[in-house]
Amino acid sequence: MSEVGCMDIKTLPETGSNGSSTIGGFDKPCNGNGVANVEEHPVTTTSSMVSAGNGVVSVESGLENGNVEVAEVEYVESENLSDVEDVDTCIKELVAGLDSKDWVLLCESLNNARRLSKFHEEKMLDMLGDVIPLIVKSLKNPRSAVCKTAIMASGDLFITYKDHIIDSVDPLLVQLLLKSSQDKRFLCEAAEKALVALTTSVSPTLLLPKLQPHLLGKNPRIRAKASMCFCRSVPRLGAEGIKAYGIDKLILVAVRQLSDKLPESREAARTLLSQLQTAYEESAVPNESEPFSWEQFCSSKFPPSTAQAVLRVTGVGREGPILGS
C-alpha cells in the first residue's frame, strides 16, 4: 500500500516530467541540465506528493523556469528486497550516501543499507556504529519519504542483527516510539511494524530494561506504545524466564499502567497481568499439601490495594488481545 505524507505538500501540478532514469528503486528525474534533485532548487513554486500505486510515491515540483521534475520513491517490503549489484562499491559509498543532503540519494542509500543487512550481514556488522546514527538522523528528517524508508531500515536491522544491536538501540527506540505516536497514519503504521520487529527479534532480558523508562514518560501516547511493546516482549521470557527476571517486578510495572490515561496502556497492562498469572501457575511448586495459589502469592507480596487491583483484573478472565497482531 502506498501512503502519502510530506511537509511541503501544496498543490498538484498538471504537468509531467521531461524524462527519468531509474536508480536502485527510484526514478531520478533528469532535465536538460542533468538536475535530478528537486531539493536543490530553493526557487520551487509548487510541489506535491501523490500515490502512484504499488508502494510508489511521486514527488512533483514546478519550477520558475517552467521545468517540472519528478522523483519516484518506492517503499520495498523486506521480503521483496533484491541484492545489490556491486557489494564493495555499495559498502564504500554507503556512509556518504546516508549523510547526503540529496534526499533521493539518501532514500536509495537507506534501501542499500537494508539490502546489505539482508544479503551481506557480516560485512555490515562492523559498520553498524557508523550506520545507525545516520539512520537515526533520517528518522528525524521532515521528508516523509526519507522518514518512512529509515523506519523500514530500522525494522530490517532489528530482524537481522537481533541482540547485536542492543547497545545502539536507544536512539532508534526513542524515534520509533515518537513516530508510532504521531498523526501521520502511514508513518505510524510503519513505526509500529518496526517496533514489532524489535520486540520479536531482540532478547527480552536485554530489551525490557530499555523499554521501562518509556513507561514512565510524560507523553501518554508514547507510554501506550511502550506498554504494548513491553507486553509483547515479556511472554518471550517463558515461565522460568519470568520467574528469574522477577515476576513481582513485572506485576508492579503492569499495575502502574492500569491507571494510565490511554486505554491502550490499560489494556496492555491487563493482558500482561493475565500472562504473568499463567506463567506463575505453570511454574508454581506446591507447598506441602496446599498449592501456593496466585491469590496467596499476590496477597503475600503486595499491599492490599495492589493485590486487589491485580486479582480484580486476573479474576475476570485470562484471554486478552494479542498486541501488535
XYZ file of C-alpha atoms in Angstrom:
325
model
C 0.000 0.000 0.000
C 1.275 3.414 -0.930
C 0.960 6.189 1.589
C 1.397 9.930 1.183
C 2.879 12.437 3.586
C 5.289 15.323 3.141
C 5.755 18.664 4.894
C 5.987 20.654 1.662
C 2.800 19.414 0.020
C 0.935 22.285 -1.629
C -0.796 21.637 -4.960
C -0.700 19.073 -7.713
C 0.623 20.484 -11.000
C -0.997 19.051 -14.099
C 2.333 18.513 -15.840
C 4.713 15.681 -16.494
C 8.459 15.196 -16.376
C 10.952 15.685 -19.178
C 12.491 12.265 -18.655
C 13.776 9.979 -15.965
C 16.406 7.389 -15.203
C 15.955 4.642 -12.636
C 18.494 4.200 -9.831
C 18.057 1.458 -7.225
C 14.293 1.592 -6.756
C 13.939 5.313 -7.541
C 13.192 7.112 -10.755
C 15.563 10.053 -10.579
C 14.441 12.932 -12.795
C 16.755 14.299 -15.427
C 16.188 17.564 -17.268
C 18.374 19.211 -19.866
C 20.850 20.317 -17.215
C 21.058 16.853 -15.677
C 19.458 18.043 -12.417
C 17.926 15.147 -10.502
C 17.068 16.509 -7.073
C 14.155 18.849 -6.506
C 15.548 19.705 -3.049
C 18.399 21.646 -4.639
C 16.067 24.299 -6.023
C 15.046 26.950 -3.496
C 13.009 28.684 -6.221
C 10.406 25.914 -6.277
C 6.946 27.398 -6.578
C 4.732 24.344 -6.212
C 5.292 20.811 -5.078
C 3.212 17.741 -4.373
C 3.439 14.123 -3.372
C 0.954 11.713 -4.925
C 0.435 7.990 -4.821
C 1.473 6.160 -7.968
C 0.314 2.730 -6.754
C 2.294 -0.360 -5.790
C 4.061 1.406 -2.930
C 5.408 4.182 -5.159
C 5.169 7.851 -4.230
C 5.794 10.510 -6.881
C 7.051 13.936 -5.866
C 6.468 16.616 -8.487
C 7.923 20.102 -8.345
C 7.089 23.058 -10.559
C 9.988 25.489 -11.053
C 10.018 29.136 -12.045
C 11.637 28.382 -15.397
C 8.726 26.138 -16.322
C 10.532 22.831 -15.908
C 8.850 20.123 -13.868
C 10.840 17.394 -12.157
C 9.526 14.108 -10.831
C 11.175 11.736 -8.357
C 9.505 8.400 -7.593
C 10.222 6.688 -4.302
C 9.292 3.048 -3.885
C 8.739 1.508 -0.447
C 10.016 -2.047 -0.876
C 8.891 -4.607 1.690
C 11.664 -6.622 3.333
C 10.736 -9.879 1.615
C 10.921 -8.169 -1.806
C 14.380 -6.646 -1.388
C 16.937 -7.666 -4.001
C 20.696 -7.887 -3.565
C 22.974 -5.013 -4.553
C 24.857 -5.360 -7.825
C 28.296 -4.275 -6.593
C 28.789 -5.082 -2.906
C 32.193 -3.467 -2.443
C 31.197 -0.203 -4.117
C 27.916 -0.097 -2.228
C 29.665 -0.548 1.113
C 32.304 2.044 0.215
C 29.670 4.673 -0.658
C 27.083 3.798 1.990
C 28.068 6.155 4.823
C 28.463 9.144 2.478
C 25.089 8.365 0.908
C 23.376 8.133 4.298
C 24.800 11.555 5.173
C 23.779 13.134 1.862
C 21.585 16.230 1.583
C 20.179 14.813 -1.666
C 17.006 13.190 -0.330
C 16.620 10.845 -3.300
C 20.192 9.580 -2.854
C 19.525 9.358 0.887
C 16.485 7.121 0.356
C 18.467 4.993 -2.083
C 21.260 4.628 0.491
C 18.794 3.653 3.218
C 17.457 0.919 0.943
C 21.032 -0.169 0.209
C 21.623 -0.473 3.968
C 18.562 -2.720 4.112
C 19.846 -4.849 1.224
C 23.317 -5.162 2.707
C 21.958 -6.192 6.095
C 19.789 -8.843 4.483
C 22.251 -10.311 1.978
C 25.641 -9.375 3.471
C 25.039 -9.498 7.209
C 28.655 -9.983 8.273
C 30.025 -7.206 6.088
C 27.517 -4.737 7.512
C 28.029 -5.745 11.129
C 31.253 -3.785 11.566
C 29.613 -0.697 10.029
C 26.644 -0.513 12.399
C 28.400 2.018 14.645
C 28.557 4.447 11.707
C 25.275 3.487 10.045
C 22.844 3.593 12.978
C 23.444 7.271 13.956
C 22.773 8.240 10.334
C 19.563 6.188 10.271
C 18.503 7.991 13.469
C 19.221 11.276 11.689
C 16.978 10.168 8.804
C 14.216 9.225 11.259
C 14.180 12.896 12.262
C 14.062 14.087 8.646
C 10.961 16.211 7.863
C 10.570 14.499 4.490
C 8.061 11.703 4.864
C 9.717 9.566 2.182
C 13.072 9.689 3.975
C 11.495 9.079 7.376
C 9.469 6.062 6.265
C 12.432 4.483 4.470
C 14.522 4.959 7.636
C 11.779 3.315 9.693
C 11.776 0.326 7.355
C 15.578 0.173 7.578
C 15.354 0.113 11.377
C 12.992 -2.851 11.307
C 15.275 -4.771 8.952
C 18.294 -4.134 11.188
C 16.376 -5.487 14.198
C 15.446 -8.652 12.321
C 18.968 -9.260 11.030
C 21.174 -8.284 13.957
C 18.935 -9.069 16.930
C 20.935 -8.816 20.179
C 23.964 -7.381 18.371
C 22.078 -4.112 18.044
C 21.148 -3.689 21.706
C 23.951 -1.240 22.558
C 22.741 1.099 19.799
C 19.017 0.570 20.196
C 18.180 3.512 22.497
C 18.089 6.343 19.911
C 16.256 4.120 17.421
C 13.698 3.142 20.061
C 13.057 6.764 21.036
C 12.387 7.818 17.455
C 10.206 4.808 16.641
C 8.065 5.394 19.733
C 7.677 9.023 18.650
C 6.784 8.116 15.066
C 4.330 5.431 16.173
C 2.585 8.047 18.329
C 2.106 10.745 15.705
C -0.841 11.591 13.477
C 0.603 10.634 10.075
C -1.009 7.265 9.727
C 1.379 5.726 7.201
C 4.410 6.667 9.320
C 2.650 5.459 12.462
C 1.876 2.063 10.897
C 5.433 1.659 9.605
C 6.880 2.525 13.037
C 4.554 0.070 14.777
C 5.704 -2.657 12.381
C 9.337 -1.826 13.175
C 8.580 -1.992 16.909
C 7.037 -5.438 16.428
C 10.252 -6.478 14.671
C 12.226 -5.150 17.641
C 10.218 -6.934 20.316
C 10.166 -10.233 18.434
C 13.864 -10.178 17.486
C 15.805 -8.846 20.490
C 16.047 -10.932 23.678
C 13.520 -9.710 26.265
C 16.099 -9.798 29.055
C 18.039 -7.153 27.140
C 15.092 -5.192 25.774
C 12.808 -4.866 28.809
C 15.212 -2.567 30.722
C 15.374 -0.368 27.615
C 11.571 -0.134 27.461
C 10.867 0.502 31.138
C 11.907 4.192 31.272
C 9.441 4.956 28.464
C 6.585 3.544 30.553
C 7.074 6.484 32.921
C 7.414 9.248 30.316
C 5.285 12.386 30.208
C 3.764 11.687 26.795
C 0.772 9.329 27.251
C 0.860 8.159 23.634
C 4.488 7.110 23.943
C 3.693 5.377 27.237
C 0.951 3.451 25.461
C 3.232 2.304 22.649
C 5.937 1.346 25.142
C 3.370 -0.585 27.191
C 2.337 -2.574 24.144
C 5.994 -3.348 23.363
C 6.610 -4.394 26.964
C 3.560 -6.652 26.977
C 4.621 -8.222 23.685
C 8.170 -8.851 24.908
C 7.513 -10.379 28.355
C 5.955 -13.694 27.175
C 9.129 -14.413 25.216
C 10.877 -14.884 28.552
C 8.914 -18.079 29.151
C 7.593 -19.154 32.549
C 11.030 -19.851 34.010
C 12.473 -16.696 32.485
C 9.693 -14.583 34.015
C 10.399 -16.140 37.388
C 14.118 -15.440 37.031
C 13.532 -11.853 35.882
C 11.258 -11.229 38.856
C 7.542 -11.769 38.461
C 6.803 -9.356 41.307
C 8.732 -6.596 39.489
C 6.798 -7.237 36.300
C 3.482 -7.192 38.180
C 4.294 -3.782 39.633
C 5.074 -2.468 36.155
C 1.676 -3.659 34.942
C -0.177 -2.261 37.961
C 1.223 1.217 37.321
C -0.141 1.093 33.785
C -3.637 0.059 34.927
C -4.424 3.660 35.827
C -2.810 5.216 32.755
C -4.611 7.879 30.750
C -4.916 5.975 27.473
C -6.921 2.757 27.061
C -4.085 1.138 25.058
C -1.837 1.300 28.128
C -4.532 -0.078 30.411
C -5.353 -2.905 28.009
C -1.676 -3.809 27.684
C -1.405 -3.879 31.473
C -4.420 -6.197 31.804
C -3.024 -8.508 29.137
C 0.366 -8.550 30.853
C -1.137 -9.426 34.240
C -3.028 -12.343 32.701
C 0.185 -13.540 31.075
C 2.024 -13.302 34.385
C -0.697 -15.233 36.169
C -0.441 -18.018 33.607
C 3.345 -18.069 33.876
C 3.184 -18.195 37.672
C 0.708 -21.053 37.726
C 2.771 -23.009 35.182
C 5.905 -22.734 37.324
C 4.331 -22.840 40.817
C 5.649 -25.506 43.192
C 3.083 -26.906 45.670
C 3.776 -26.016 49.293
C 3.412 -29.280 51.205
C -0.182 -30.379 50.639
C -1.513 -26.915 49.660
C -0.580 -25.105 46.423
C 0.687 -21.561 46.835
C -2.071 -20.032 44.736
C -1.933 -16.864 42.633
C -4.182 -15.143 45.151
C -1.908 -16.150 48.028
C 1.154 -15.042 46.120
C -0.277 -11.601 45.359
C -1.507 -11.115 48.926
C 1.875 -12.075 50.364
C 3.925 -9.898 48.018
C 1.933 -6.657 47.728
C -0.087 -4.195 49.831
C -3.822 -4.958 49.894
C -4.697 -2.233 47.364
C -2.152 -3.533 44.840
C -3.125 -7.172 45.379
C -6.795 -6.307 44.913
C -6.057 -4.456 41.675
C -4.193 -7.477 40.301
C -6.820 -10.001 41.384
C -9.642 -7.829 40.072
C -8.073 -7.963 36.606
C -6.931 -11.580 36.578
C -10.070 -12.920 38.208
C -12.273 -11.846 35.277
C -10.615 -13.849 32.503
C -7.229 -14.617 31.155
C -7.721 -14.210 27.448
C -6.539 -10.793 26.305
C -5.868 -9.374 22.868
C -2.601 -10.187 21.152
C -0.918 -6.817 20.784
C 0.729 -5.988 17.510
C -1.011 -8.741 15.594
